[in-house]
Coordinates of C-alpha atoms in Angstrom, one line a residue:
M1 CA 2.5 -24.5 11.8
L2 CA 4.8 -24.8 8.7
R3 CA 4.7 -28.0 6.5
S4 CA 6.5 -29.8 3.8
T5 CA 5.1 -27.7 0.5
L6 CA 6.1 -27.9 -3.5
L7 CA 5.8 -24.8 -5.5
L8 CA 4.6 -24.8 -8.6
F9 CA 4.7 -22.0 -10.8
G10 CA 3.4 -21.7 -13.9
C11 CA 0.0 -22.9 -15.9
T12 CA -1.2 -24.1 -12.5
S13 CA 0.4 -22.1 -9.6
I14 CA -1.0 -20.8 -7.1
M15 CA -4.2 -22.6 -6.3
L16 CA -4.8 -20.8 -9.6
H17 CA -5.0 -16.9 -8.7
A18 CA -3.0 -14.7 -10.2
Q19 CA 0.5 -13.5 -9.8
W20 CA 1.5 -11.3 -9.6
S21 CA 5.2 -9.8 -11.1
W22 CA 6.9 -7.4 -8.1
T23 CA 9.8 -6.2 -8.8
P24 CA 12.5 -4.9 -6.5
L25 CA 13.4 -1.0 -7.7
A26 CA 16.1 2.4 -6.1
P27 CA 14.6 1.9 -2.4
L28 CA 13.5 5.6 -1.0
P29 CA 15.9 8.0 -0.1
M30 CA 15.3 7.1 3.9
P31 CA 12.4 4.7 5.9
T32 CA 9.2 6.0 5.9
A33 CA 5.3 4.9 7.0
N34 CA 2.4 5.9 7.2
H35 CA 3.3 8.0 4.6
A36 CA 0.5 9.5 1.9
V37 CA 1.5 8.9 -1.6
C38 CA 0.3 9.6 -5.0
A39 CA 1.6 9.0 -9.0
A40 CA 1.4 11.3 -11.8
V41 CA 2.9 11.4 -15.4
V42 CA 4.5 15.0 -15.5
N43 CA 6.3 16.0 -19.0
G44 CA 5.2 12.5 -19.9
S45 CA 7.5 11.2 -16.9
R46 CA 5.5 8.8 -14.0
N47 CA 6.3 9.7 -11.4
V48 CA 5.5 8.5 -7.2
Y49 CA 4.9 10.7 -4.3
V50 CA 6.1 10.2 -1.3
F51 CA 4.8 13.3 1.6
G52 CA 6.0 13.0 5.7
G53 CA 5.5 9.9 8.4
I54 CA 7.1 7.8 10.3
T55 CA 11.0 6.6 10.0
A56 CA 13.0 4.4 11.7
G57 CA 12.3 4.0 15.8
L58 CA 8.8 4.8 15.8
T59 CA 9.1 7.5 18.0
S60 CA 6.6 10.9 17.6
D61 CA 10.6 12.1 17.4
D62 CA 10.7 10.1 14.4
I63 CA 7.7 11.8 13.0
H64 CA 8.6 13.4 10.0
R65 CA 8.3 17.0 6.5
S66 CA 10.3 15.2 4.5
A67 CA 8.9 14.5 1.1
F68 CA 10.3 12.5 -2.1
R69 CA 9.7 12.1 -6.3
Y70 CA 10.5 9.1 -7.8
D71 CA 11.1 8.9 -10.9
V72 CA 9.5 5.5 -12.5
D73 CA 11.8 5.4 -16.0
I74 CA 14.5 6.3 -14.4
D75 CA 14.1 4.1 -11.3
A76 CA 15.9 7.4 -9.1
W77 CA 14.5 9.1 -6.7
F78 CA 14.7 12.6 -6.1
P79 CA 13.9 15.7 -2.2
L80 CA 11.5 17.6 -2.3
P81 CA 11.3 20.7 -0.4
V82 CA 10.4 19.6 2.7
L83 CA 5.9 19.6 4.2
P84 CA 5.1 23.3 4.2
D85 CA 3.6 22.1 8.4
T86 CA 6.0 23.3 10.9
L87 CA 5.5 20.4 12.4
G88 CA 6.0 16.4 11.7
K89 CA 3.1 14.8 10.8
I90 CA 1.7 11.0 9.8
A91 CA -1.8 9.2 8.2
A92 CA -1.8 12.1 5.4
S93 CA -3.9 11.3 2.2
A94 CA -2.2 12.4 -0.7
S95 CA -4.8 12.1 -4.3
V96 CA -3.9 14.8 -7.8
V97 CA -6.4 16.5 -9.7
G98 CA -4.7 18.5 -12.9
D99 CA -1.1 19.6 -12.7
T100 CA -1.3 19.7 -8.6
A101 CA -1.0 17.0 -5.8
Y102 CA -3.1 17.6 -2.5
V103 CA -2.0 16.0 0.9
I104 CA -4.6 16.3 3.5
G105 CA -5.2 16.3 6.8
G106 CA -2.6 13.9 8.6
Y107 CA -2.1 14.7 12.2
H108 CA 0.7 15.7 14.9
V109 CA 2.4 13.5 18.0
F110 CA 3.7 15.1 21.5
N111 CA 4.6 13.6 24.6
G112 CA 1.9 16.0 26.6
A113 CA -1.4 17.2 25.7
P114 CA -2.7 17.3 23.5
F115 CA -1.2 14.2 22.9
E116 CA -2.3 13.9 19.0
L117 CA -3.6 16.4 17.1
S118 CA -5.4 16.3 13.7
S119 CA -4.4 18.8 11.4
N120 CA -6.8 20.7 9.1
K121 CA -4.0 22.1 6.0
V122 CA -4.1 21.1 2.3
H123 CA -0.8 21.4 1.5
R124 CA -0.8 22.3 -2.8
L125 CA 2.6 20.9 -5.0
N126 CA 3.1 22.4 -8.2
L127 CA 4.1 19.4 -9.8
A128 CA 5.4 20.7 -13.2
T129 CA 8.0 22.8 -10.8
N130 CA 7.9 20.8 -8.4
T131 CA 7.8 23.9 -5.3
W132 CA 4.7 24.0 -2.7
M133 CA 1.8 26.6 -3.0
P134 CA 0.3 28.4 -0.8
D135 CA -1.5 25.6 1.5
A136 CA -5.2 25.8 -0.5
A137 CA -8.2 26.2 2.4
P138 CA -8.4 24.1 5.0
V139 CA -10.6 21.8 6.1
P140 CA -13.9 22.2 7.7
V141 CA -12.9 19.6 9.6
P142 CA -10.0 18.0 9.9
I143 CA -8.4 14.4 9.8
D144 CA -6.5 11.9 9.2
D145 CA -6.3 7.7 8.6
Q146 CA -9.8 9.2 6.3
V147 CA -10.5 7.2 3.1
Q148 CA -9.3 9.6 0.0
A149 CA -10.1 9.4 -3.4
V150 CA -10.4 12.0 -6.8
W151 CA -13.8 11.4 -9.0
R152 CA -13.7 11.8 -12.4
D153 CA -10.4 13.9 -12.3
S154 CA -12.0 16.9 -10.6
L155 CA -13.7 16.6 -6.7
I156 CA -11.1 14.7 -3.5
Y157 CA -13.4 12.9 -1.5
V158 CA -11.9 13.2 2.6
I159 CA -14.6 9.9 3.6
T160 CA -15.4 9.5 7.8
G161 CA -11.4 9.1 10.0
W162 CA -10.0 9.9 12.4
S163 CA -10.9 14.5 13.9
N164 CA -8.5 14.1 17.6
N165 CA -10.7 13.1 19.7
A166 CA -13.2 10.4 17.8
N167 CA -14.3 8.6 14.4
V168 CA -16.3 10.3 12.2
A169 CA -19.1 10.4 9.6
N170 CA -17.9 13.2 7.6
V171 CA -17.4 13.3 3.6
Q172 CA -15.7 16.4 3.4
V173 CA -15.4 17.1 -1.3
Y174 CA -12.9 19.7 -1.6
D175 CA -13.3 21.4 -5.8
P176 CA -9.6 22.7 -6.8
A177 CA -11.3 24.6 -9.0
H178 CA -13.0 26.9 -6.5
N179 CA -10.6 25.8 -3.4
S180 CA -13.8 25.3 -1.9
W181 CA -15.2 22.4 0.5
S182 CA -18.5 20.9 0.5
V183 CA -20.2 18.8 2.7
A184 CA -21.6 15.2 1.2
A185 CA -24.0 13.2 2.8
P186 CA -22.6 11.9 5.6
V187 CA -21.9 8.1 6.2
P188 CA -24.3 6.1 8.3
N189 CA -23.2 6.8 11.3
N190 CA -22.4 3.3 13.2
N191 CA -19.1 1.3 13.5
Q192 CA -20.4 -1.0 10.6
Y193 CA -19.3 2.9 8.8
K194 CA -17.2 4.6 9.9
A195 CA -13.1 3.9 10.7
F196 CA -9.8 4.8 10.0
G197 CA -6.6 3.4 8.2
A198 CA -8.9 1.9 5.8
G199 CA -8.6 2.1 2.4
G200 CA -10.6 2.5 -0.7
A201 CA -11.1 4.5 -4.3
I202 CA -13.7 5.7 -6.1
I203 CA -14.4 3.5 -9.8
G204 CA -16.4 5.2 -11.8
D205 CA -19.6 6.9 -9.8
T206 CA -19.3 4.2 -7.0
V207 CA -16.8 4.1 -3.3
I208 CA -16.0 1.4 -1.8
Y209 CA -14.2 1.6 1.0
H210 CA -12.3 -1.9 2.9
G211 CA -11.3 -1.9 6.6
G212 CA -9.9 0.0 9.2
A213 CA -9.7 0.0 12.4
S214 CA -14.0 1.9 14.6
T215 CA -14.5 3.1 18.4
G216 CA -15.0 0.4 20.7
L217 CA -12.5 -1.5 23.3
N218 CA -9.1 -1.5 22.0
F219 CA -10.8 -0.2 18.5
P220 CA -10.7 -3.4 16.4
A221 CA -10.0 -3.4 13.3
Q222 CA -12.9 -4.7 10.7
D223 CA -13.9 -6.9 7.8
R224 CA -16.5 -4.9 6.1
V225 CA -16.5 -2.9 2.6
R226 CA -19.0 -0.3 1.9
I227 CA -19.8 1.5 -0.8
G228 CA -22.0 4.9 -1.5
V229 CA -23.1 6.0 -4.7
I230 CA -22.5 9.3 -6.4
D231 CA -25.1 11.0 -7.9
P232 CA -23.3 12.8 -11.3
D233 CA -26.0 15.0 -11.4
N234 CA -25.8 16.0 -8.0
P235 CA -22.3 15.1 -6.5
L236 CA -23.0 15.6 -2.7
A237 CA -25.7 13.4 -2.1
I238 CA -24.4 9.3 -1.9
D239 CA -26.0 6.1 -2.1
W240 CA -24.5 4.4 0.7
L241 CA -25.5 0.7 0.4
P242 CA -25.9 -1.9 3.5
S243 CA -22.6 -2.6 4.6
A244 CA -21.8 -6.1 4.2
V245 CA -18.7 -8.5 5.5
G246 CA -16.0 -9.4 3.7
G247 CA -14.6 -12.8 4.2
Q248 CA -11.1 -12.4 3.4
G249 CA -10.1 -10.9 7.1
A250 CA -10.3 -7.7 8.3
R251 CA -7.4 -5.1 7.9
Y252 CA -5.8 -2.0 8.8
R253 CA -3.4 0.8 7.1
S254 CA -3.7 -1.2 3.6
G255 CA -2.7 0.1 0.1
P256 CA -5.8 0.5 -2.1
A257 CA -5.7 0.5 -5.6
V258 CA -7.3 -0.3 -8.6
V259 CA -6.7 -2.4 -10.7
N260 CA -8.1 -3.9 -14.3
G261 CA -11.4 -1.5 -12.7
K262 CA -11.3 -4.0 -9.6
A263 CA -11.3 -2.0 -5.8
T264 CA -7.6 -3.5 -4.5
W265 CA -6.1 -4.1 -1.3
I266 CA -2.2 -4.8 -0.9
G267 CA -0.3 -6.1 3.2
G268 CA -1.9 -4.1 5.9
S269 CA -2.3 -5.7 9.1
A270 CA -4.9 -7.8 10.6
I271 CA -4.6 -6.0 14.3
S272 CA -4.7 -2.5 14.1
Y273 CA -1.7 -0.7 15.6
N274 CA -0.7 2.7 17.3
F275 CA 2.1 4.6 15.4
D276 CA 4.3 2.5 16.9
A277 CA 3.0 -1.1 15.4
L278 CA 2.0 -2.1 18.6
A279 CA -1.0 -3.2 19.6
Y280 CA -4.2 -0.7 21.1
A281 CA -5.4 -4.6 22.5
G282 CA -1.9 -5.4 24.9
G283 CA 0.4 -3.7 23.4
A284 CA 2.2 -6.5 21.2
V285 CA 4.2 -5.9 17.3
V286 CA 1.7 -6.1 14.7
N287 CA 2.8 -8.1 11.5
P288 CA 2.0 -7.3 8.1
A289 CA -0.4 -10.0 6.4
T290 CA 0.9 -10.6 2.9
A291 CA -2.7 -11.5 0.8
I292 CA -3.8 -9.0 -2.0
L293 CA -7.9 -8.8 -1.5
Q294 CA -9.9 -7.8 -4.7
W295 CA -13.7 -6.8 -4.8
G296 CA -15.8 -8.8 -7.5
G297 CA -18.6 -7.1 -7.5
S298 CA -19.9 -9.9 -5.2
G299 CA -18.3 -10.5 -3.1
M300 CA -14.6 -10.4 -1.2
S301 CA -11.2 -12.2 -2.8
T302 CA -7.8 -13.2 -2.0
I303 CA -6.4 -12.9 -5.8
G304 CA -2.4 -13.8 -4.3
T305 CA 0.3 -13.2 -2.1
A306 CA 2.8 -10.4 -2.0
P307 CA 6.1 -11.5 -1.5
T308 CA 7.2 -9.2 1.7
H309 CA 5.2 -8.2 4.4
V310 CA 4.1 -4.9 4.2
M311 CA 1.6 -2.6 6.0
D312 CA 1.0 0.6 7.6
L313 CA 0.4 2.2 4.5
R314 CA -2.0 4.9 2.8
A315 CA -2.1 4.0 -0.5
V316 CA 0.0 2.7 -3.1
G317 CA 1.4 4.6 -6.3
D318 CA -1.0 4.0 -9.8
I319 CA 1.8 4.8 -12.8
G320 CA -1.2 3.0 -14.8
N321 CA -1.6 -0.5 -17.3
G322 CA -2.0 -2.8 -14.0
Q323 CA 1.1 -1.1 -13.0
L324 CA 1.8 0.1 -9.2
I325 CA 4.5 1.3 -7.1
V326 CA 4.7 -0.2 -2.8
A327 CA 7.0 2.7 -1.6
G328 CA 8.6 1.8 2.3
G329 CA 6.0 1.0 5.0
I330 CA 6.6 -1.5 8.8
G331 CA 7.7 -4.6 8.3
L332 CA 8.2 -7.7 10.1
Q333 CA 8.7 -7.3 13.5
R334 CA 8.7 -2.8 13.2
A335 CA 11.0 -2.8 10.8
V336 CA 9.6 0.8 9.0
L337 CA 11.1 -0.3 5.5
D338 CA 13.5 2.2 2.6
S339 CA 12.0 -0.7 -0.3
V340 CA 10.2 -0.1 -3.5
W341 CA 8.1 -2.6 -5.1
L342 CA 6.7 -2.3 -8.8
V343 CA 3.9 -4.2 -8.6
D344 CA 2.5 -5.9 -11.7
A345 CA -0.4 -6.8 -12.1
N346 CA -0.3 -8.5 -15.8
A347 CA 2.3 -11.0 -15.3
T348 CA -0.4 -13.5 -14.2
G349 CA -0.3 -17.1 -13.5
I350 CA -3.3 -17.9 -14.1
E351 CA -5.1 -21.9 -15.1
G352 CA -4.6 -21.6 -19.3
D353 CA -1.9 -19.0 -19.4
A354 CA 0.8 -20.9 -20.8
K355 CA 4.8 -19.4 -19.6
P356 CA 6.9 -21.8 -17.9
Q357 CA 6.1 -23.9 -14.9
A358 CA 9.6 -23.7 -12.8
L359 CA 9.3 -25.9 -9.8
V360 CA 11.4 -24.8 -6.6
H361 CA 11.4 -27.2 -3.4
P362 CA 12.4 -28.1 -0.7
N363 CA 10.1 -25.8 1.4
P364 CA 11.2 -25.5 4.2
V365 CA 14.1 -25.5 3.1
V366 CA 17.7 -26.3 4.6
D367 CA 21.3 -26.4 3.1
E368 CA 20.0 -26.6 -0.8
L369 CA 16.6 -25.2 -2.8
H370 CA 16.1 -26.9 -5.8
I371 CA 14.7 -25.5 -9.4
T372 CA 13.5 -27.6 -12.0
Y373 CA 12.2 -25.6 -15.7
P374 CA 12.2 -25.7 -18.9
D375 CA 15.3 -25.5 -20.7
R376 CA 16.9 -22.6 -21.1
A377 CA 13.7 -20.4 -19.5
F378 CA 15.8 -18.7 -16.8
T379 CA 18.4 -18.3 -16.8
R380 CA 18.7 -15.9 -13.7
F381 CA 18.2 -15.3 -10.6
A382 CA 18.2 -13.5 -7.3
L383 CA 17.0 -14.4 -3.3
F384 CA 16.0 -11.7 -1.5
D385 CA 14.7 -11.3 2.5
A386 CA 11.4 -10.3 3.9
V387 CA 12.2 -6.5 3.6
G388 CA 13.6 -6.3 -0.1
E389 CA 16.8 -6.3 1.0
L390 CA 19.7 -8.2 -2.1
I391 CA 21.2 -11.2 -0.4
L392 CA 22.5 -13.5 -3.4
Q393 CA 22.1 -13.4 -7.0
G394 CA 23.2 -15.7 -10.0
P395 CA 23.6 -17.5 -13.3
L396 CA 20.9 -19.9 -13.3
A397 CA 23.2 -23.3 -14.9
A398 CA 21.0 -25.7 -17.1
A399 CA 17.8 -27.8 -15.1
P400 CA 17.4 -28.5 -12.3
A401 CA 19.1 -25.8 -10.8
R402 CA 20.6 -26.3 -6.8
I403 CA 21.0 -23.1 -4.6
P404 CA 23.6 -23.7 -1.3
V405 CA 21.6 -21.3 1.5
V406 CA 23.8 -22.6 4.3
G407 CA 25.1 -19.7 6.5
I408 CA 21.9 -17.6 5.9
R409 CA 19.9 -16.2 8.0
A410 CA 16.4 -18.7 9.2
G411 CA 13.1 -16.3 8.1
H412 CA 11.2 -16.0 4.9
Y413 CA 12.8 -15.4 2.2
F414 CA 11.5 -14.8 -1.8
I415 CA 13.0 -16.1 -5.4
R416 CA 13.1 -14.1 -8.8
L417 CA 13.7 -16.1 -11.8
E418 CA 14.5 -14.2 -14.7
G419 CA 14.3 -15.4 -18.2
P420 CA 14.2 -14.1 -21.8
D421 CA 10.8 -13.8 -22.1
V422 CA 9.8 -14.1 -18.1
T423 CA 10.1 -12.5 -14.8
W424 CA 8.7 -15.0 -11.7
T425 CA 8.6 -13.9 -8.0
V426 CA 8.4 -17.7 -5.8
P427 CA 8.0 -17.7 -2.2
V428 CA 10.0 -19.9 -0.9
V429 CA 10.7 -20.4 3.6
K430 CA 13.8 -21.0 4.5
I431 CA 14.2 -23.0 8.2
P432 CA 17.9 -23.8 9.2

């Protein structure tokens, strides 16, 4: 049940949790979800790359090989040559080492037997020329929906995941310098560790991953954190620590990132689902979560909420300095998204922060939204719907500002306030 609340934004905002800024960017050339994502600096320019995935319709025919490059500094997307595979695929992962992006695994979907087939391919994109090189050595165990991360800018770890008809414990390690694969210490062979659709990272010599689904009736989504410590003298040796319950809820296909040295997860869902966004259990529509989760070393916490609902992320683009690019995914009611966001973890609204306050009310809002703020703190507003479409924008008059919302369709919205020195994004809910 929705309850009327006041949203106080500033010194004591959002229950003293960090409120990152979310800025809409140029949309993807096509709506895309369950896609591989990575980021790299090329010739001084920050870039984000999107490979394959599934587009609107969410049928097997909507799985594609398209690939795109986003230039962060000019806010523009450019097409890349399609993935050098025979069919489109989903649930692949991408990593960058040196001047090459490696797109590993994924799976194809067929209308008949074998219905789904995990890939053993490793595609290599030359980031300097934006051209595909010959495929690298194949993955020994075909894999999809894996946890994938880079250790010390040298080795790519492919951890657990799904292989054709089973959730596997394998940890497979690719060495780009020698184009070779090795076998590392597997995760413990049980459902507390084995997962597909989990998200994770390597921070220093520590592997950490959370969530995903495990083998069992209807593939239940997990709320477990698994940690492994890599031996720097023998990187194939991993000491897997006892798994822990995160305590902030299960997550499936959330967007993992490292923010301020901490493992972080954006969006995802609390229920596992098939590629069509219908739950494995009963076939109901699955909707995304908005909580941003972070592991602080001793436990999991919810550090804020995203202003948009998004799941079906394989990764987000880490462009450095606490900034992330969240591109595509699935929103509410199975909507495949083309929305793209710049997420800035440096724009916080925590206790002790001296940024201006804004009071946005009422919530829910029926006829008119009221915004109270210090004089000249904010000069413009923009109202966006849950999938990031701009609905309304304009200047802000002297406070308190009043924004009519009559005629805007029912749903979840958020408002961005802009001023000379600060930009804030505030969740709002409109009920007709």
